[in-house]
Amino acid sequence: MGHAKNKKKPGRYRVRGRIWLESAGGTLLGNGRAVLLENIRDLGSISAAARSLDMSYAYAWKLVDAMNRESTTPVVERSTGGRGGGGARLTPAGVRAVEAFRAAQNAFDRFLDEQTEELRL
Amino acid sequence: MGHAKNKKKPGRYRVRGRIWLESAGGTLLGNGRAVLLENIRDLGSISAAARSLDMSYAYAWKLVDAMNRESTTPVVERSTGGRGGGGARLTPAGVRAVEAFRAAQNAFDRFLDEQTEELRL
């Protein structure tokens, strides 16, 4: 999950975990969805993002659609009708959601390292 | 997961998550296994603990067996041959594992509340 393994205590226990952002409508964003949004942001289309993640377009679209429904405002907007079916980009709400998740994930990685250090097992 | 919902911001996003203790051999202990160990500790047998959790004895035993294999020392010991098949109790390592998980979980509940407060979405 990106946090460093504790090299001073080989074979000892570690605290691991995962976090996600949740709205009243359900899970908005965990690590997998955040990576998808980051790829849409960087590549400019859902199909290119799906390809870069070895994910089917149908599955990527299903995730985007779920996020758009579960967010108070959509996180991805599509420009239909362009060449190749048009592109997609993050809305300001989508940019903020990814940034908020990454900030929380970075704090969580530090939390897991601290808790692992404090384990007395 | 036990942490208070943020009552000041109805309908807003929350950071949620889960943690577990992991050894080189795999997952030692998440919330479900911790509850099982606490019930074995309090009730003195695997079968009574399973019943109190609406869990089959076979499944409870499978979890205990997995924990005993994944821990550097067993977490549950059984006293075979007693009435009704004998009881079970936590070893000192089992007591420490439950305590360590609960301490980490309490810190994690605070972490989630703090991160939810800091969300700007």
XYZ file of N, CA and C in Angstrom:
726
model
N 0.826 -1.198 0.000
C 0.000 0.000 0.000
C 0.866 1.256 0.000
N 2.141 1.126 -0.301
C 2.946 2.313 -0.447
C 3.724 2.693 0.794
N 3.353 2.185 1.971
C 4.120 2.548 3.143
C 5.286 1.583 3.296
N 6.388 2.117 3.811
C 7.617 1.326 3.883
C 7.454 0.169 4.857
N 7.988 -0.964 4.485
C 8.017 -2.077 5.416
C 9.037 -1.768 6.501
N 8.757 -2.268 7.707
C 9.633 -2.002 8.830
C 10.846 -2.909 8.745
N 11.976 -2.345 8.343
C 13.148 -3.181 8.085
C 13.902 -3.555 9.347
N 13.601 -2.827 10.449
C 14.335 -3.113 11.680
C 13.817 -4.358 12.387
N 12.607 -4.792 12.051
C 12.011 -5.916 12.771
C 11.512 -6.972 11.795
N 12.436 -7.657 11.114
C 11.975 -8.645 10.139
C 11.143 -9.723 10.809
N 10.064 -10.119 10.161
C 9.253 -11.202 10.695
C 8.284 -10.775 11.778
N 8.315 -9.515 12.182
C 7.382 -9.060 13.198
C 6.066 -8.652 12.571
N 5.137 -8.261 13.407
C 3.812 -7.875 12.933
C 3.795 -6.455 12.402
N 2.868 -6.213 11.510
C 2.652 -4.862 10.991
C 1.162 -4.540 11.080
N 0.845 -3.242 11.222
C -0.534 -2.791 11.092
C -0.740 -2.389 9.637
N -1.699 -2.999 9.001
C -2.043 -2.674 7.619
C -3.495 -2.222 7.553
N -3.917 -1.715 6.427
C -5.316 -1.315 6.325
C -5.616 -0.613 5.029
N -6.847 -0.180 4.918
C -7.217 0.639 3.759
C -8.295 1.628 4.165
N -8.340 2.731 3.437
C -9.339 3.765 3.714
C -10.051 4.129 2.423
N -11.191 4.783 2.571
C -11.941 5.264 1.421
C -12.797 6.458 1.841
N -13.225 7.213 0.848
C -14.161 8.316 1.099
C -15.565 7.814 0.864
N -16.459 8.132 1.777
C -17.824 7.651 1.689
C -18.780 8.824 1.769
N -19.813 8.793 0.949
C -20.888 9.779 1.052
C -22.124 9.042 1.538
N -23.207 9.781 1.740
C -24.447 9.133 2.172
C -24.869 8.077 1.146
N -24.505 8.278 -0.131
C -24.913 7.354 -1.192
C -24.049 6.113 -1.314
N -22.932 6.043 -0.597
C -22.073 4.865 -0.686
C -20.612 5.267 -0.786
N -19.783 4.307 -1.190
C -18.353 4.560 -1.329
C -18.116 5.488 -2.514
N -17.469 6.615 -2.275
C -17.138 7.492 -3.393
C -15.829 7.078 -4.037
N -14.830 6.808 -3.200
C -13.476 6.748 -3.726
C -12.561 5.964 -2.794
N -12.012 4.869 -3.291
C -10.917 4.185 -2.624
C -9.708 4.265 -3.534
N -8.672 3.483 -3.235
C -7.444 3.611 -4.015
C -7.646 3.275 -5.492
N -8.402 2.224 -5.795
C -8.604 1.830 -7.190
C -9.302 2.916 -8.005
N -10.348 3.493 -7.439
C -11.072 4.548 -8.144
C -10.220 5.814 -8.260
N -9.404 6.095 -7.236
C -8.536 7.269 -7.300
C -7.537 7.129 -8.446
N -6.971 5.930 -8.604
C -6.024 5.699 -9.698
C -6.725 5.885 -11.046
N -7.962 5.412 -11.158
C -8.710 5.591 -12.405
C -8.916 7.084 -12.699
N -9.327 7.853 -11.697
C -9.529 9.295 -11.911
C -8.219 9.980 -12.306
N -7.124 9.585 -11.654
C -5.824 10.189 -11.990
C -5.445 9.892 -13.438
N -5.769 8.691 -13.913
C -5.457 8.342 -15.300
C -6.375 9.084 -16.275
N -7.632 9.271 -15.914
C -8.529 10.070 -16.765
C -8.008 11.510 -16.824
N -7.615 12.036 -15.681
C -7.065 13.405 -15.618
C -5.839 13.534 -16.529
N -4.950 12.524 -16.467
C -3.679 12.628 -17.196
C -3.816 12.267 -18.667
N -4.767 11.395 -19.013
C -4.855 10.884 -20.387
C -6.017 11.480 -21.171
N -6.974 12.094 -20.486
C -8.016 12.827 -21.185
C -9.161 11.999 -21.737
N -9.196 10.724 -21.426
C -10.355 9.937 -21.852
C -10.503 8.712 -20.962
N -11.757 8.255 -20.862
C -12.031 7.069 -20.040
C -11.429 5.824 -20.701
N -11.507 5.746 -22.047
C -11.003 4.541 -22.716
C -9.490 4.445 -22.576
N -8.767 5.587 -22.711
C -7.309 5.539 -22.555
C -6.942 5.185 -21.116
N -7.691 5.729 -20.163
C -7.420 5.420 -18.757
C -7.654 3.935 -18.483
N -8.759 3.403 -19.035
C -9.059 1.984 -18.845
C -7.932 1.121 -19.424
N -7.506 1.454 -20.653
C -6.426 0.691 -21.296
C -5.161 0.709 -20.447
N -4.813 1.874 -19.921
C -3.563 1.986 -19.162
C -3.617 1.168 -17.875
N -4.830 0.824 -17.441
C -4.984 0.046 -16.206
C -5.374 -1.401 -16.495
N -5.342 -1.788 -17.767
C -5.733 -3.157 -18.133
C -7.145 -3.470 -17.660
N -8.026 -2.493 -17.811
C -9.404 -2.590 -17.327
C -10.300 -2.445 -18.558
N -11.417 -3.143 -18.599
C -12.318 -2.981 -19.743
C -12.962 -1.595 -19.690
N -13.297 -1.070 -20.871
C -13.974 0.230 -20.906
C -15.288 0.153 -20.137
N -15.993 -0.974 -20.296
C -17.298 -1.110 -19.633
C -17.157 -0.996 -18.117
N -16.095 -1.615 -17.571
C -15.911 -1.586 -16.125
C -15.507 -0.183 -15.668
N -14.611 0.445 -16.450
C -14.184 1.812 -16.099
C -15.387 2.758 -16.119
N -16.226 2.599 -17.139
C -17.401 3.466 -17.222
C -18.357 3.217 -16.070
N -18.497 1.954 -15.681
C -19.364 1.621 -14.550
C -18.862 2.303 -13.270
N -17.543 2.309 -13.080
C -16.977 2.965 -11.893
C -17.206 4.477 -11.946
N -16.978 5.068 -13.122
C -17.172 6.514 -13.273
C -18.630 6.869 -13.021
N -19.531 6.075 -13.589
C -20.952 6.329 -13.419
C -21.353 6.244 -11.939
N -20.803 5.248 -11.236
C -21.104 5.106 -9.805
C -20.603 6.329 -9.039
N -19.380 6.774 -9.357
C -18.835 7.947 -8.664
C -19.674 9.186 -8.951
N -20.085 9.357 -10.200
C -20.892 10.532 -10.541
C -22.223 10.534 -9.805
N -22.787 9.346 -9.605
C -24.058 9.273 -8.886
C -23.864 9.465 -7.387
N -22.727 8.989 -6.862
C -22.524 9.015 -5.411
C -21.940 10.334 -4.917
N -21.449 11.144 -5.829
C -20.921 12.456 -5.451
C -22.051 13.487 -5.492
N -21.937 14.532 -4.682
C -22.966 15.574 -4.718
C -22.949 16.289 -6.065
N -21.785 16.389 -6.695
C -21.694 16.867 -8.085
C -20.809 15.890 -8.839
N -21.014 15.707 -10.146
C -20.230 14.729 -10.910
C -18.722 14.967 -10.791
N -17.952 13.893 -10.857
C -16.496 13.995 -10.764
C -15.829 13.908 -12.141
N -16.526 13.363 -13.126
C -15.994 13.249 -14.489
C -17.043 13.777 -15.447
N -16.595 14.591 -16.426
C -17.533 15.017 -17.467
C -16.975 14.603 -18.819
N -17.880 14.182 -19.713
C -17.474 13.724 -21.027
C -17.844 14.767 -22.073
N -16.968 14.959 -23.029
C -17.290 15.818 -24.175
C -17.652 14.898 -25.330
N -18.959 14.680 -25.495
C -19.423 13.700 -26.483
C -19.290 14.247 -27.892
N -19.241 13.356 -28.872
C -19.309 13.756 -30.269
C -17.969 14.056 -30.906
N -16.909 14.099 -30.141
C -15.603 14.350 -30.737
C -15.095 13.121 -31.473
N -13.893 13.241 -32.050
C -13.305 12.085 -32.724
C -13.128 10.951 -31.730
N -13.410 9.750 -32.152
C -13.204 8.585 -31.287
C -14.134 8.571 -30.097
N -15.278 9.218 -30.210
C -16.252 9.174 -29.128
C -16.066 10.279 -28.111
N -15.051 11.138 -28.307
C -14.876 12.260 -27.395
C -14.068 11.905 -26.165
N -13.582 12.933 -25.489
C -12.740 12.713 -24.324
C -13.512 12.873 -23.032
N -12.774 12.832 -21.945
C -13.362 13.016 -20.621
C -12.355 13.748 -19.766
N -12.858 14.514 -18.820
C -11.942 15.180 -17.901
C -12.564 15.263 -16.519
N -11.712 15.508 -15.541
C -12.219 15.653 -14.184
C -12.882 17.018 -14.045
N -13.980 17.051 -13.326
C -14.583 18.320 -12.933
C -13.777 18.890 -11.757
N -13.988 20.145 -11.389
C -13.334 20.659 -10.170
C -13.634 19.771 -8.956
N -14.852 19.261 -8.852
C -15.182 18.357 -7.730
C -14.360 17.078 -7.811
N -14.108 16.581 -9.033
C -13.291 15.380 -9.203
C -11.849 15.619 -8.809
N -11.318 16.789 -9.202
C -9.942 17.139 -8.823
C -9.829 17.204 -7.301
N -10.810 17.848 -6.658
C -10.774 17.963 -5.193
C -10.913 16.599 -4.527
N -11.744 15.722 -5.083
C -11.932 14.394 -4.477
C -10.630 13.605 -4.503
N -9.935 13.639 -5.661
C -8.657 12.912 -5.756
C -7.644 13.494 -4.785
N -7.563 14.826 -4.728
C -6.587 15.461 -3.826
C -6.895 15.132 -2.367
N -8.176 15.150 -2.017
C -8.569 14.855 -0.635
C -8.230 13.408 -0.279
N -8.493 12.499 -1.236
C -8.180 11.096 -0.958
C -6.683 10.898 -0.797
N -5.880 11.489 -1.686
C -4.419 11.308 -1.605
C -3.858 11.882 -0.308
N -4.405 13.035 0.133
C -3.945 13.623 1.395
C -4.266 12.681 2.559
N -5.482 12.137 2.547
C -5.872 11.211 3.622
C -5.028 9.937 3.557
N -4.757 9.445 2.332
C -3.964 8.218 2.178
C -2.526 8.436 2.678
N -1.956 9.615 2.380
C -0.596 9.894 2.859
C -0.561 9.931 4.383
N -1.564 10.574 4.990
C -1.631 10.605 6.452
C -1.817 9.194 7.004
N -2.597 8.388 6.288
C -2.852 7.003 6.726
C -1.576 6.170 6.647
N -0.784 6.351 5.597
C 0.489 5.625 5.500
C 1.383 5.938 6.699
N 1.422 7.228 7.096
C 2.213 7.595 8.282
C 1.615 6.964 9.535
N 0.286 6.994 9.634
C -0.399 6.391 10.780
C -0.038 4.906 10.917
N -0.057 4.179 9.790
C 0.237 2.742 9.830
C 1.678 2.498 10.279
N 2.608 3.314 9.794
C 4.003 3.161 10.220
C 4.140 3.416 11.714
N 3.477 4.482 12.211
C 3.550 4.804 13.639
C 2.959 3.673 14.477
N 1.811 3.163 14.068
C 1.164 2.096 14.830
C 2.002 0.822 14.802
N 2.639 0.555 13.670
C 3.504 -0.627 13.575
C 4.685 -0.478 14.535
N 5.250 0.737 14.603
C 6.369 0.987 15.531
C 5.941 0.759 16.978
N 4.677 1.094 17.282
C 4.198 1.017 18.670
C 3.764 -0.392 19.075
N 3.663 -1.307 18.115
C 3.227 -2.672 18.446
C 4.210 -3.327 19.407
N 3.669 -3.978 20.423
C 4.509 -4.757 21.341
C 4.031 -6.199 21.288
N 4.413 -6.873 20.233
C 3.968 -8.265 20.043
C 5.161 -9.162 19.777
N -18.301 1.332 12.273
C -17.046 0.838 12.842
C -16.778 1.459 14.213
N -17.793 2.011 14.850
C -17.604 2.477 16.204
C -17.261 3.950 16.332
N -16.779 4.581 15.259
C -16.459 5.992 15.401
C -17.720 6.828 15.152
N -17.811 7.938 15.866
C -19.019 8.767 15.797
C -19.180 9.351 14.403
N -20.391 9.363 13.938
C -20.667 10.059 12.688
C -20.587 11.556 12.951
N -20.178 12.283 11.943
C -20.027 13.718 12.089
C -21.392 14.398 11.994
N -21.924 14.809 13.129
C -23.293 15.323 13.133
C -23.396 16.762 12.650
N -22.251 17.461 12.612
C -22.304 18.851 12.192
C -22.441 18.995 10.678
N -22.129 17.965 9.923
C -22.124 18.073 8.470
C -22.950 16.959 7.843
N -24.281 17.004 8.028
C -25.089 15.921 7.469
C -24.939 15.867 5.960
N -24.837 14.663 5.421
C -24.773 14.523 3.975
C -23.400 14.747 3.388
N -22.424 15.138 4.194
C -21.093 15.355 3.666
C -20.308 14.050 3.629
N -19.101 14.147 3.115
C -18.265 12.954 2.988
C -17.601 12.599 4.305
N -17.288 11.317 4.423
C -16.545 10.834 5.576
C -15.381 9.981 5.087
N -14.309 9.945 5.875
C -13.230 8.990 5.638
C -13.533 7.752 6.470
N -13.626 6.629 5.837
C -13.864 5.358 6.521
C -12.716 4.417 6.210
N -12.671 3.294 6.890
C -11.602 2.350 6.590
C -11.580 1.182 7.540
N -10.603 0.329 7.342
C -10.409 -0.760 8.296
C -8.932 -1.094 8.374
N -8.535 -1.642 9.515
C -7.134 -2.026 9.726
C -7.076 -3.451 10.227
N -5.902 -4.034 10.120
C -5.682 -5.382 10.635
C -4.213 -5.549 10.973
N -3.916 -6.563 11.779
C -2.531 -6.923 12.085
C -2.106 -8.025 11.137
N -0.929 -7.862 10.575
C -0.447 -8.830 9.606
C 0.918 -9.324 10.032
N 1.153 -10.615 9.854
C 2.487 -11.181 10.058
C 3.004 -11.634 8.707
N 4.238 -12.130 8.696
C 4.791 -12.617 7.423
C 3.888 -13.708 6.850
N 3.174 -14.447 7.717
C 2.344 -15.554 7.256
C 0.969 -15.141 6.756
N 0.588 -13.896 6.923
C -0.734 -13.461 6.463
C -1.419 -12.587 7.497
N -2.726 -12.423 7.333
C -3.504 -11.609 8.266
C -3.615 -12.334 9.594
N -3.186 -11.690 10.676
C -3.353 -12.314 11.983
C -4.728 -11.984 12.544
N -5.107 -10.723 12.465
C -6.221 -10.261 13.283
C -6.841 -8.999 12.709
N -8.113 -9.078 12.328
C -8.905 -7.891 12.028
C -10.014 -7.813 13.051
N -11.014 -6.960 12.810
C -12.042 -6.767 13.822
C -12.826 -8.051 14.108
N -13.182 -8.811 13.064
C -13.960 -10.030 13.261
C -13.227 -11.048 14.123
N -11.944 -11.256 13.834
C -11.171 -12.219 14.615
C -10.943 -11.714 16.037
N -10.785 -10.396 16.200
C -10.602 -9.841 17.541
C -11.843 -10.091 18.396
N -13.024 -9.901 17.802
C -14.264 -10.152 18.538
C -14.351 -11.624 18.935
N -13.951 -12.521 18.033
C -13.963 -13.953 18.347
C -13.030 -14.248 19.529
N -11.820 -13.699 19.503
C -10.881 -13.930 20.615
C -11.428 -13.366 21.919
N -12.037 -12.206 21.864
C -12.612 -11.607 23.078
C -13.722 -12.488 23.641
N -14.505 -13.097 22.772
C -15.568 -13.990 23.244
C -15.004 -15.291 23.803
N -13.951 -15.813 23.202
C -13.298 -17.007 23.759
C -12.735 -16.669 25.142
N -12.092 -15.508 25.247
C -11.535 -15.056 26.535
C -12.636 -14.965 27.592
N -13.791 -14.406 27.219
C -14.849 -14.147 28.200
C -15.696 -15.380 28.492
N -15.829 -16.296 27.519
C -16.753 -17.425 27.668
C -16.032 -18.747 27.921
N -14.733 -18.799 27.658
C -13.948 -19.981 28.039
C -14.044 -21.160 27.094
N -14.682 -20.990 25.938
C -14.676 -22.082 24.974
C -14.942 -21.548 23.573
N -14.415 -22.284 22.592
C -14.614 -21.881 21.198
C -16.082 -22.047 20.815
N -16.717 -23.132 21.283
C -18.115 -23.377 20.889
C -19.039 -22.312 21.469
N -18.819 -21.914 22.723
C -19.660 -20.857 23.316
C -19.426 -19.530 22.598
N -18.177 -19.249 22.256
C -17.869 -18.004 21.543
C -18.542 -18.006 20.171
N -18.479 -19.146 19.480
C -19.104 -19.244 18.158
C -20.608 -19.005 18.268
N -21.244 -19.674 19.258
C -22.692 -19.515 19.453
C -23.054 -18.063 19.699
N -22.280 -17.388 20.536
C -22.608 -15.999 20.878
C -22.484 -15.079 19.672
N -21.758 -15.529 18.653
C -21.574 -14.700 17.446
C -22.392 -15.232 16.270
N -23.259 -16.227 16.529
C -24.058 -16.806 15.446
C -23.169 -17.356 14.338
N -22.089 -17.992 14.753
C -21.077 -18.501 13.831
C -21.008 -20.010 14.045
N -20.786 -20.781 12.982
C -20.673 -22.225 13.177
C -19.382 -22.550 13.925
N -19.404 -23.648 14.684
C -18.188 -24.059 15.375
C -17.070 -24.302 14.377
N -17.422 -24.919 13.248
C -16.398 -25.246 12.241
C -15.697 -23.982 11.747
N -16.483 -22.923 11.524
C -15.891 -21.686 11.015
C -15.028 -21.018 12.089
N -15.540 -21.020 13.342
C -14.771 -20.424 14.434
C -13.441 -21.164 14.607
N -13.513 -22.496 14.528
C -12.294 -23.263 14.692
C -11.310 -22.996 13.550
N -11.854 -22.850 12.343
C -11.007 -22.538 11.193
C -10.267 -21.214 11.405
N -10.972 -20.218 11.944
C -10.340 -18.919 12.206
C -9.267 -19.041 13.288
N -9.603 -19.788 14.366
C -8.633 -19.970 15.450
C -7.395 -20.702 14.926
N -7.620 -21.727 14.127
C -6.508 -22.498 13.577
C -5.620 -21.612 12.699
N -6.251 -20.765 11.898
C -5.484 -19.849 11.034
C -4.652 -18.891 11.881
N -5.269 -18.347 12.930
C -4.521 -17.414 13.799
C -3.359 -18.121 14.484
N -3.593 -19.348 14.950
C -2.519 -20.072 15.628
C -1.358 -20.365 14.677
N -1.677 -20.605 13.404
C -0.606 -20.859 12.447
C 0.109 -19.580 12.030
N -0.635 -18.461 11.988
C -0.048 -17.218 11.481
C 0.661 -16.412 12.564
N 0.454 -16.761 13.816
C 1.130 -16.081 14.910
C 2.452 -16.796 15.195
N 3.436 -16.043 15.720
C 4.712 -16.695 16.047
C 4.515 -17.697 17.184
N 3.570 -17.447 18.070
C 3.165 -18.437 19.067
C 1.637 -18.494 19.058
N 1.035 -19.650 19.378
C -0.428 -19.768 19.322
C -1.135 -18.713 20.168
N -2.328 -18.318 19.737
C -3.108 -17.310 20.461
C -4.219 -17.949 21.301
N -4.613 -19.176 20.969
C -5.648 -19.891 21.718
C -5.118 -21.277 22.051
N -5.355 -21.720 23.299
C -5.006 -23.099 23.647
C -6.240 -23.807 24.164
N -6.364 -25.070 23.792
C -7.532 -25.839 24.189
C -7.141 -26.840 25.263
N -8.000 -27.013 26.248
C -7.799 -28.056 27.261
C -8.711 -29.211 26.880
N -8.141 -30.198 26.178
C -8.954 -31.287 25.646
C -9.346 -32.252 26.749
N -10.416 -32.995 26.518
C -10.786 -34.093 27.403
C -11.697 -33.709 28.545
N -11.969 -32.436 28.726
C -12.881 -32.048 29.797
C -14.321 -32.353 29.415
N -15.243 -31.974 30.307
C -16.656 -32.168 29.996
C -17.026 -31.364 28.761
N -17.810 -31.924 27.887
C -18.268 -31.213 26.703
C -17.152 -30.891 25.738
N -16.079 -31.691 25.777
C -14.999 -31.484 24.819
C -13.939 -30.525 25.307
N -14.098 -29.999 26.509
C -13.065 -29.127 27.051
C -13.210 -27.692 26.607
N -12.539 -26.825 27.334
C -12.635 -25.400 27.042
C -11.445 -24.895 26.258
N -11.413 -23.590 26.117
C -10.304 -22.942 25.424
C -10.040 -21.609 26.095
N -8.814 -21.164 26.021
C -8.500 -19.848 26.584
C -7.417 -19.189 25.759
N -7.316 -17.880 25.920
C -6.271 -17.149 25.213
C -4.928 -17.401 25.891
N -3.913 -17.555 25.089
C -2.551 -17.588 25.620
C -2.124 -16.152 25.927
N -1.017 -15.962 26.658
C -0.518 -14.585 26.834
C -0.326 -13.871 25.495
N 0.130 -14.590 24.469
C 0.293 -13.975 23.140
C -1.062 -13.557 22.574
N -2.109 -14.355 22.835
C -3.443 -14.008 22.365
C -3.981 -12.773 23.060
N -3.759 -12.707 24.387
C -4.192 -11.524 25.146
C -3.504 -10.275 24.602
N -2.184 -10.386 24.362
C -1.445 -9.226 23.837
C -1.920 -8.842 22.446
N -2.230 -9.848 21.604
C -2.664 -9.553 20.228
C -3.981 -8.777 20.235
N -4.936 -9.222 21.079
C -6.223 -8.516 21.163
C -6.009 -7.091 21.676
N -5.193 -6.951 22.724
C -4.952 -5.615 23.278
C -4.283 -4.699 22.252
N -3.324 -5.239 21.517
C -2.618 -4.430 20.512
C -3.575 -4.007 19.407
N -4.438 -4.935 18.980
C -5.387 -4.577 17.922
C -6.357 -3.515 18.404
N -6.892 -3.667 19.615
C -7.868 -2.687 20.127
C -7.224 -1.313 20.290
N -5.963 -1.271 20.736
C -5.278 0.026 20.865
C -5.136 0.669 19.490
N -4.737 -0.120 18.495
C -4.579 0.417 17.141
C -5.932 0.853 16.592
N -6.979 0.059 16.851
C -8.320 0.392 16.348
C -8.826 1.694 16.975
N -8.570 1.881 18.284
C -8.998 3.127 18.933
C -8.280 4.327 18.325
N -6.976 4.182 18.097
C -6.221 5.271 17.455
C -6.747 5.507 16.046
N -7.108 4.433 15.358
C -7.621 4.545 13.990
C -8.973 5.261 13.975
N -9.847 4.965 14.943
C -11.138 5.661 15.019
C -10.915 7.169 15.164
N -9.941 7.559 16.001
C -9.632 8.987 16.150
C -9.082 9.555 14.848
N -8.204 8.777 14.203
C -7.624 9.210 12.923
C -8.724 9.475 11.896
N -9.696 8.568 11.804
C -10.773 8.728 10.822
C -11.603 9.977 11.111
N -11.876 10.216 12.391
C -12.631 11.427 12.742
C -11.850 12.686 12.361
N -10.543 12.676 12.657
C -9.712 13.845 12.328
C -9.675 14.077 10.826
N -9.474 12.999 10.071
C -9.396 13.136 8.613
C -10.729 13.603 8.032
N -11.833 13.122 8.605
C -13.153 13.556 8.145
C -13.335 15.046 8.415
N -12.869 15.512 9.581
C -12.954 16.938 9.902
C -12.161 17.777 8.906
N -11.044 17.228 8.445
C -10.149 17.999 7.570
C -10.584 17.977 6.111
N -11.546 17.135 5.757
C -11.997 17.061 4.365
C -12.562 18.394 3.922
N -12.170 18.824 2.739
C -12.764 20.021 2.145
C -13.401 19.611 0.832
N -14.562 19.002 0.927
C -15.254 18.521 -0.270
C -16.684 19.056 -0.283
